[in-house]
Coordinates of N, CA and C in Angstrom, one line a residue:
K12 N 0.8 -1.2 0.0 CA 0.0 0.0 0.0 C 0.9 1.2 0.0
G13 N 1.5 1.5 -1.1 CA 2.4 2.7 -1.2 C 1.6 3.9 -1.5
E14 N 2.2 5.0 -1.5 CA 1.6 6.3 -1.8 C 1.2 6.2 -3.3
E15 N 0.1 6.9 -3.6 CA -0.4 6.9 -5.0 C 0.6 7.6 -5.9
G16 N 0.9 7.0 -7.0 CA 1.9 7.5 -7.9 C 3.3 7.1 -7.7
N17 N 3.6 6.4 -6.7 CA 5.0 5.9 -6.5 C 5.1 4.6 -7.3
D18 N 6.1 4.6 -8.1 CA 6.4 3.4 -8.9 C 7.5 2.6 -8.3
I19 N 7.5 1.3 -8.6 CA 8.6 0.4 -8.2 C 9.5 0.4 -9.5
V20 N 10.8 0.7 -9.3 CA 11.7 0.7 -10.4 C 12.8 -0.3 -10.1
L21 N 13.0 -1.3 -10.9 CA 14.1 -2.3 -10.7 C 14.9 -2.4 -11.9
S22 N 16.2 -2.5 -11.8 CA 17.0 -2.8 -12.9 C 17.0 -4.3 -13.2
P23 N 17.1 -4.7 -14.5 CA 17.0 -6.1 -14.9 C 18.1 -6.9 -14.1
S24 N 19.3 -6.3 -14.0 CA 20.4 -7.0 -13.3 C 20.0 -7.3 -11.8
A25 N 19.3 -6.3 -11.2 CA 18.9 -6.5 -9.8 C 17.9 -7.6 -9.7
V26 N 17.0 -7.6 -10.6 CA 15.9 -8.7 -10.6 C 16.6 -10.0 -10.8
E27 N 17.5 -10.1 -11.7 CA 18.2 -11.4 -12.0 C 19.0 -11.8 -10.7
F28 N 19.7 -10.9 -10.1 CA 20.5 -11.2 -8.9 C 19.6 -11.7 -7.8
L29 N 18.5 -10.9 -7.5 CA 17.6 -11.3 -6.4 C 16.9 -12.7 -6.7
S30 N 16.5 -12.9 -7.9 CA 15.9 -14.2 -8.3 C 16.9 -15.3 -8.1
E31 N 18.1 -15.2 -8.5 CA 19.1 -16.2 -8.3 C 19.4 -16.5 -6.9
N32 N 19.2 -15.5 -6.0 CA 19.5 -15.7 -4.6 C 18.3 -15.9 -3.7
G33 N 17.2 -16.4 -4.3 CA 16.1 -16.9 -3.5 C 15.1 -15.8 -3.1
M34 N 15.0 -14.7 -3.8 CA 14.1 -13.6 -3.5 C 12.7 -14.2 -3.6
D35 N 11.8 -14.0 -2.6 CA 10.5 -14.5 -2.6 C 9.6 -13.3 -3.0
W36 N 9.4 -13.2 -4.3 CA 8.7 -12.0 -4.9 C 7.2 -12.0 -4.3
Q37 N 6.6 -13.1 -4.2 CA 5.2 -13.1 -3.7 C 5.1 -12.5 -2.3
K38 N 6.1 -12.9 -1.4 CA 6.1 -12.4 -0.1 C 6.4 -10.9 -0.1
W39 N 7.3 -10.5 -1.0 CA 7.7 -9.1 -1.1 C 6.5 -8.2 -1.5
F40 N 5.7 -8.7 -2.5 CA 4.6 -7.9 -2.9 C 3.5 -7.9 -1.9
T41 N 3.2 -9.0 -1.2 CA 2.1 -9.1 -0.3 C 2.4 -8.7 1.1
Q42 N 3.7 -8.8 1.6 CA 4.0 -8.5 3.0 C 5.1 -7.5 3.1
G43 N 5.7 -7.0 2.0 CA 6.8 -6.1 2.1 C 6.5 -4.8 2.7
V44 N 7.5 -4.1 3.2 CA 7.3 -2.8 3.9 C 7.1 -1.8 2.8
P45 N 6.0 -1.1 2.8 CA 5.7 -0.1 1.8 C 6.6 1.2 2.0
Y46 N 6.7 1.9 0.9 CA 7.4 3.2 0.9 C 6.4 4.2 1.4
L47 N 6.9 5.1 2.3 CA 6.1 6.2 2.7 C 6.8 7.5 2.6
C48 N 6.2 8.5 2.2 CA 6.9 9.8 2.3 C 6.9 10.3 3.7
R49 N 7.7 11.3 4.1 CA 7.9 11.7 5.4 C 6.6 12.1 6.1
E50 N 5.7 12.8 5.4 CA 4.4 13.2 6.0 C 3.5 12.0 6.4
S51 N 3.5 11.0 5.5 CA 2.7 9.8 5.8 C 3.3 9.0 6.9
A52 N 4.6 8.9 6.9 CA 5.3 8.1 7.9 C 5.1 8.8 9.3
N53 N 5.0 10.1 9.4 CA 4.8 10.7 10.7 C 3.4 10.7 11.1
S54 N 2.4 10.5 10.2 CA 1.0 10.5 10.6 C 0.4 9.2 10.8
E55 N 1.1 8.1 10.2 CA 0.5 6.8 10.3 C 1.0 6.1 11.6
P56 N 0.2 5.3 12.3 CA 0.6 4.6 13.4 C 1.6 3.5 13.0
I57 N 2.4 3.1 14.0 CA 3.3 2.0 13.7 C 2.5 0.7 13.9
K58 N 2.5 -0.2 12.9 CA 1.8 -1.4 12.9 C 2.5 -2.5 12.3
S59 N 2.2 -3.7 12.6 CA 2.9 -4.8 12.0 C 2.2 -5.2 10.7
H60 N 3.0 -5.7 9.8 CA 2.4 -6.1 8.5 C 2.1 -7.5 8.5
S61 N 0.9 -7.9 8.1 CA 0.6 -9.3 8.0 C 0.0 -9.6 6.7
V62 N -0.4 -10.9 6.5 CA -0.9 -11.3 5.2 C -2.2 -10.6 5.0
Q63 N -2.4 -10.2 3.8 CA -3.7 -9.6 3.4 C -4.3 -10.6 2.3
L64 N -5.6 -10.8 2.5 CA -6.4 -11.6 1.6 C -7.1 -10.7 0.6
F65 N -6.9 -10.9 -0.7 CA -7.5 -10.0 -1.7 C -8.8 -10.6 -2.3
R66 N -8.8 -12.0 -2.4 CA -10.0 -12.6 -3.0 C -11.1 -12.7 -2.0
A67 N -12.3 -12.3 -2.5 CA -13.5 -12.3 -1.6 C -13.8 -13.6 -1.0
D68 N -13.7 -14.7 -1.8 CA -14.0 -16.0 -1.3 C -12.9 -16.5 -0.3
D69 N -11.7 -16.0 -0.4 CA -10.7 -16.3 0.6 C -11.0 -15.6 1.9
Q70 N -11.4 -14.3 1.8 CA -11.7 -13.5 3.0 C -12.9 -14.1 3.7
Q71 N -13.9 -14.5 2.9 CA -15.1 -15.1 3.5 C -14.8 -16.4 4.2
F72 N -14.0 -17.3 3.6 CA -13.6 -18.6 4.2 C -12.8 -18.3 5.5
A73 N -11.8 -17.4 5.4 CA -11.0 -17.2 6.6 C -11.8 -16.6 7.7
N74 N -12.7 -15.7 7.4 CA -13.5 -15.1 8.5 C -14.5 -16.1 9.1
Q75 N -15.0 -17.0 8.3 CA -15.9 -18.0 8.8 C -15.1 -19.0 9.7
E76 N -13.9 -19.3 9.3 CA -13.0 -20.2 10.1 C -12.7 -19.5 11.4
L77 N -12.4 -18.2 11.4 CA -12.0 -17.5 12.6 C -13.2 -17.5 13.5
E78 N -14.4 -17.3 13.0 CA -15.6 -17.3 13.9 C -15.8 -18.7 14.5
R79 N -15.6 -19.8 13.7 CA -15.7 -21.1 14.3 C -14.6 -21.3 15.4
I80 N -13.4 -20.8 15.2 CA -12.4 -20.9 16.2 C -12.8 -20.1 17.5
R81 N -13.3 -18.9 17.3 CA -13.8 -18.1 18.4 C -14.8 -18.8 19.2
N82 N -15.8 -19.5 18.5 CA -16.8 -20.2 19.2 C -16.2 -21.4 20.0
F83 N -15.3 -22.1 19.3 CA -14.6 -23.2 20.0 C -13.9 -22.7 21.3
L84 N -13.2 -21.6 21.2 CA -12.4 -21.1 22.3 C -13.2 -20.5 23.4
T85 N -14.4 -20.0 23.1 CA -15.3 -19.4 24.1 C -16.3 -20.3 24.7
T86 N -16.4 -21.5 24.2 CA -17.2 -22.6 24.8 C -16.6 -23.2 26.0
E87 N -17.3 -23.4 27.0 CA -16.7 -24.0 28.2 C -16.5 -25.5 28.2
D88 N -16.7 -26.1 27.1 CA -16.6 -27.6 27.0 C -15.1 -28.0 27.1
S89 N -14.7 -28.5 28.3 CA -13.3 -28.8 28.5 C -12.9 -30.2 27.9
S90 N -13.9 -30.9 27.4 CA -13.6 -32.3 26.9 C -12.9 -32.1 25.5
H91 N -13.0 -31.0 24.8 CA -12.4 -30.8 23.5 C -11.3 -29.7 23.7
T92 N -10.1 -30.1 23.5 CA -9.0 -29.1 23.6 C -8.4 -28.8 22.2
I93 N -8.8 -29.5 21.2 CA -8.2 -29.3 19.9 C -9.4 -29.1 18.9
H94 N -9.3 -28.1 18.1 CA -10.2 -27.8 17.0 C -9.5 -27.8 15.7
E95 N -10.0 -28.5 14.7 CA -9.4 -28.5 13.4 C -10.2 -27.7 12.4
T96 N -9.5 -26.8 11.6 CA -10.2 -26.0 10.6 C -10.5 -26.9 9.5
L97 N -11.4 -26.4 8.6 CA -11.6 -27.0 7.3 C -10.3 -26.9 6.5
P98 N -10.1 -27.7 5.5 CA -8.8 -27.5 4.7 C -8.7 -26.1 4.2
T99 N -7.6 -25.5 4.4 CA -7.4 -24.1 3.9 C -7.2 -24.2 2.4
R100 N -7.5 -23.1 1.7 CA -7.5 -23.1 0.2 C -6.1 -22.8 -0.3
T101 N -5.4 -21.9 0.4 CA -4.1 -21.5 -0.1 C -3.2 -21.3 1.1
S102 N -1.9 -21.2 0.9 CA -1.0 -21.0 2.0 C -1.2 -19.6 2.6
A103 N -1.7 -18.6 1.8 CA -1.9 -17.3 2.3 C -3.1 -17.3 3.3
V104 N -4.1 -18.1 3.0 CA -5.3 -18.2 3.9 C -4.8 -18.9 5.2
A105 N -4.0 -20.0 5.1 CA -3.5 -20.6 6.3 C -2.7 -19.7 7.1
R106 N -1.8 -18.9 6.5 CA -1.0 -17.9 7.3 C -1.9 -16.9 7.9
W107 N -2.9 -16.4 7.2 CA -3.8 -15.4 7.8 C -4.5 -16.0 9.0
I108 N -5.0 -17.2 9.0 CA -5.6 -17.8 10.1 C -4.6 -18.0 11.3
H109 N -3.4 -18.5 11.0 CA -2.4 -18.6 12.0 C -2.2 -17.2 12.7
E110 N -2.0 -16.2 11.9 CA -1.8 -14.9 12.5 C -3.0 -14.3 13.2
A111 N -4.2 -14.6 12.7 CA -5.4 -14.1 13.4 C -5.6 -14.8 14.8
V112 N -5.3 -16.1 14.8 CA -5.4 -16.8 16.1 C -4.3 -16.2 17.1
R113 N -3.1 -16.0 16.6 CA -2.0 -15.5 17.4 C -2.4 -14.1 17.9
D114 N -2.9 -13.2 17.0 CA -3.2 -11.8 17.4 C -4.4 -11.7 18.3
N115 N -5.4 -12.6 18.1 CA -6.7 -12.5 18.8 C -6.8 -13.4 20.0
F116 N -6.1 -14.5 20.0 CA -6.2 -15.5 21.1 C -4.9 -16.0 21.5
G117 N -3.8 -15.3 21.3 CA -2.5 -15.8 21.6 C -2.2 -16.3 23.0
T118 N -2.9 -15.8 23.9 CA -2.7 -16.2 25.3 C -3.6 -17.3 25.8
I119 N -4.5 -17.7 24.9 CA -5.4 -18.8 25.3 C -5.4 -20.0 24.3
A120 N -4.7 -19.8 23.2 CA -4.6 -20.8 22.1 C -3.3 -20.8 21.4
R121 N -3.0 -21.9 20.7 CA -1.9 -21.9 19.8 C -2.3 -22.7 18.6
T122 N -1.6 -22.6 17.5 CA -1.9 -23.3 16.3 C -0.8 -24.2 15.9
E123 N -1.2 -25.2 15.1 CA -0.2 -26.1 14.5 C -0.7 -26.6 13.2
R124 N 0.3 -26.9 12.3 CA -0.1 -27.5 11.0 C -0.6 -28.9 11.2
R125 N -1.6 -29.3 10.4 CA -2.2 -30.6 10.5 C -2.3 -31.2 9.1
P126 N -2.3 -32.5 8.9 CA -2.4 -33.1 7.6 C -3.6 -32.6 6.9
G127 N -3.5 -32.6 5.6 CA -4.7 -32.3 4.7 C -5.0 -30.8 4.7
Y128 N -3.9 -29.9 4.8 CA -4.0 -28.5 4.7 C -5.0 -27.9 5.8
K129 N -5.0 -28.6 6.9 CA -5.8 -28.1 8.1 C -4.9 -27.4 9.1
I130 N -5.5 -26.7 10.0 CA -4.8 -26.0 11.1 C -5.5 -26.5 12.4
G131 N -4.6 -27.0 13.3 CA -5.1 -27.4 14.6 C -5.0 -26.2 15.5
V132 N -6.1 -25.9 16.2 CA -6.2 -24.9 17.2 C -6.3 -25.5 18.6
I133 N -5.3 -25.3 19.4 CA -5.2 -26.0 20.7 C -5.5 -25.0 21.8
R134 N -6.6 -25.3 22.6 CA -6.9 -24.5 23.7 C -5.9 -24.7 24.9
L135 N -5.4 -23.7 25.4 CA -4.4 -23.8 26.5 C -5.1 -23.9 27.8
N136 N -4.5 -24.8 28.7 CA -5.0 -24.8 30.0 C -4.5 -23.6 30.8
S137 N -5.0 -23.4 32.0 CA -4.6 -22.1 32.7 C -3.1 -22.0 32.9
H138 N -2.4 -23.1 33.2 CA -0.9 -23.0 33.4 C -0.3 -22.6 32.0
Q139 N -0.7 -23.2 30.9 CA -0.1 -22.9 29.6 C -0.5 -21.5 29.2
A140 N -1.7 -21.0 29.5 CA -2.1 -19.7 29.2 C -1.2 -18.7 30.0
Q141 N -1.0 -18.9 31.2 CA -0.1 -18.1 32.1 C 1.3 -18.0 31.5
E142 N 1.8 -19.1 31.1 CA 3.2 -19.2 30.5 C 3.2 -18.4 29.1
A143 N 2.1 -18.5 28.3 CA 2.0 -17.8 27.1 C 2.0 -16.3 27.3
R144 N 1.3 -15.9 28.3 CA 1.3 -14.4 28.6 C 2.6 -13.9 29.1
R145 N 3.4 -14.8 29.9 CA 4.7 -14.4 30.3 C 5.6 -14.3 29.1
I146 N 5.6 -15.2 28.2 CA 6.5 -15.2 27.1 C 6.2 -14.0 26.2
E147 N 4.9 -13.7 26.0 CA 4.4 -12.6 25.1 C 4.9 -11.3 25.8
S148 N 4.8 -11.2 27.1 CA 5.3 -10.0 27.7 C 6.8 -9.8 27.5
Q149 N 7.6 -10.9 27.6 CA 9.0 -10.8 27.4 C 9.3 -10.4 25.9
K150 N 8.6 -11.0 25.0 CA 8.8 -10.7 23.6 C 8.5 -9.2 23.3
S151 N 7.4 -8.7 23.8 CA 7.0 -7.3 23.5 C 7.9 -6.3 24.1
A152 N 8.6 -6.7 25.2 CA 9.6 -5.8 25.8 C 10.8 -5.7 25.0
T153 N 11.1 -6.7 24.1 CA 12.3 -6.7 23.3 C 12.1 -6.3 21.9
R154 N 10.8 -6.1 21.5 CA 10.5 -5.7 20.1 C 10.8 -4.3 19.9
I155 N 11.4 -3.9 18.8 CA 11.6 -2.5 18.6 C 11.0 -2.1 17.2
G156 N 11.2 -3.0 16.2 CA 10.6 -2.7 14.9 C 11.6 -1.9 14.0
A157 N 11.6 -2.2 12.7 CA 12.5 -1.5 11.8 C 12.2 0.0 11.7
R158 N 11.0 0.4 11.8 CA 10.7 1.9 11.7 C 11.3 2.6 12.9
R159 N 11.1 2.0 14.1 CA 11.7 2.6 15.3 C 13.2 2.7 15.2
V160 N 13.8 1.6 14.7 CA 15.3 1.6 14.6 C 15.7 2.8 13.6
F161 N 15.0 2.9 12.5 CA 15.3 3.9 11.5 C 15.1 5.3 12.2
L162 N 14.1 5.5 12.9 CA 13.8 6.8 13.6 C 14.9 7.1 14.6
T163 N 15.4 6.1 15.3 CA 16.4 6.3 16.3 C 17.7 6.6 15.6
I164 N 18.0 6.0 14.5 CA 19.2 6.3 13.7 C 19.2 7.8 13.2
V165 N 18.0 8.2 12.7 CA 17.8 9.5 12.2 C 18.0 10.6 13.3
A166 N 17.4 10.3 14.5 CA 17.6 11.2 15.6 C 19.0 11.3 16.0
A167 N 19.7 10.2 16.0 CA 21.1 10.2 16.4 C 21.9 11.0 15.4
A168 N 21.7 10.9 14.1 CA 22.4 11.6 13.1 C 22.1 13.1 13.2
Q169 N 20.9 13.5 13.5 CA 20.5 14.9 13.7 C 21.2 15.5 14.9
R170 N 21.5 14.7 15.9 CA 22.2 15.2 17.1 C 23.7 15.2 16.9
G171 N 24.2 14.7 15.7 CA 25.6 14.7 15.4 C 26.3 13.5 16.0
I172 N 25.6 12.5 16.5 CA 26.3 11.3 17.0 C 26.8 10.5 15.9
P173 N 28.1 10.1 15.9 CA 28.7 9.3 14.8 C 28.0 7.9 14.7
L174 N 27.7 7.5 13.5 CA 27.1 6.2 13.3 C 28.1 5.3 12.4
V175 N 28.2 4.1 12.8 CA 29.0 3.2 12.1 C 28.1 2.0 11.6
G176 N 28.1 1.8 10.3 CA 27.3 0.8 9.7 C 28.1 -0.5 9.3
H177 N 27.5 -1.6 9.3 CA 28.2 -2.8 9.0 C 27.2 -3.7 8.3
N178 N 27.6 -4.4 7.2 CA 26.7 -5.4 6.6 C 27.2 -6.8 6.8

């Protein structure tokens, strides 16, 4: 979702080099970090990029599965701890469902791949849920994000702090 009118310009040799070295073009186009001008970057909130579903039938299927998962997780039936989704249609739909469960229910459920293009959703017991919350708290304390790193580097450069880069 770049700014309107911004083109992507690639030299043929760059495309060749990236392709030969395993560039995942699909991932780049669907999950890549978009270019933002300074005004947009300052006005937009920092957010994580995730899989976007563009086809209406994929969106409908994924939303229906997420609703089934929500119903499973909010039901007090303790005899069932694992829910299997219907077979996902594409890897993008599977990834979307994995991320949606993580983002919406990450402290009460986890996902795993199952045979037949299905996703298993496992309801966590109270001890597992407490451990998941502890781990998530630790992870969020150490996350900084590329945009924040960039802004920190820019602020340091503006204050005249020497920067040393290494690749």
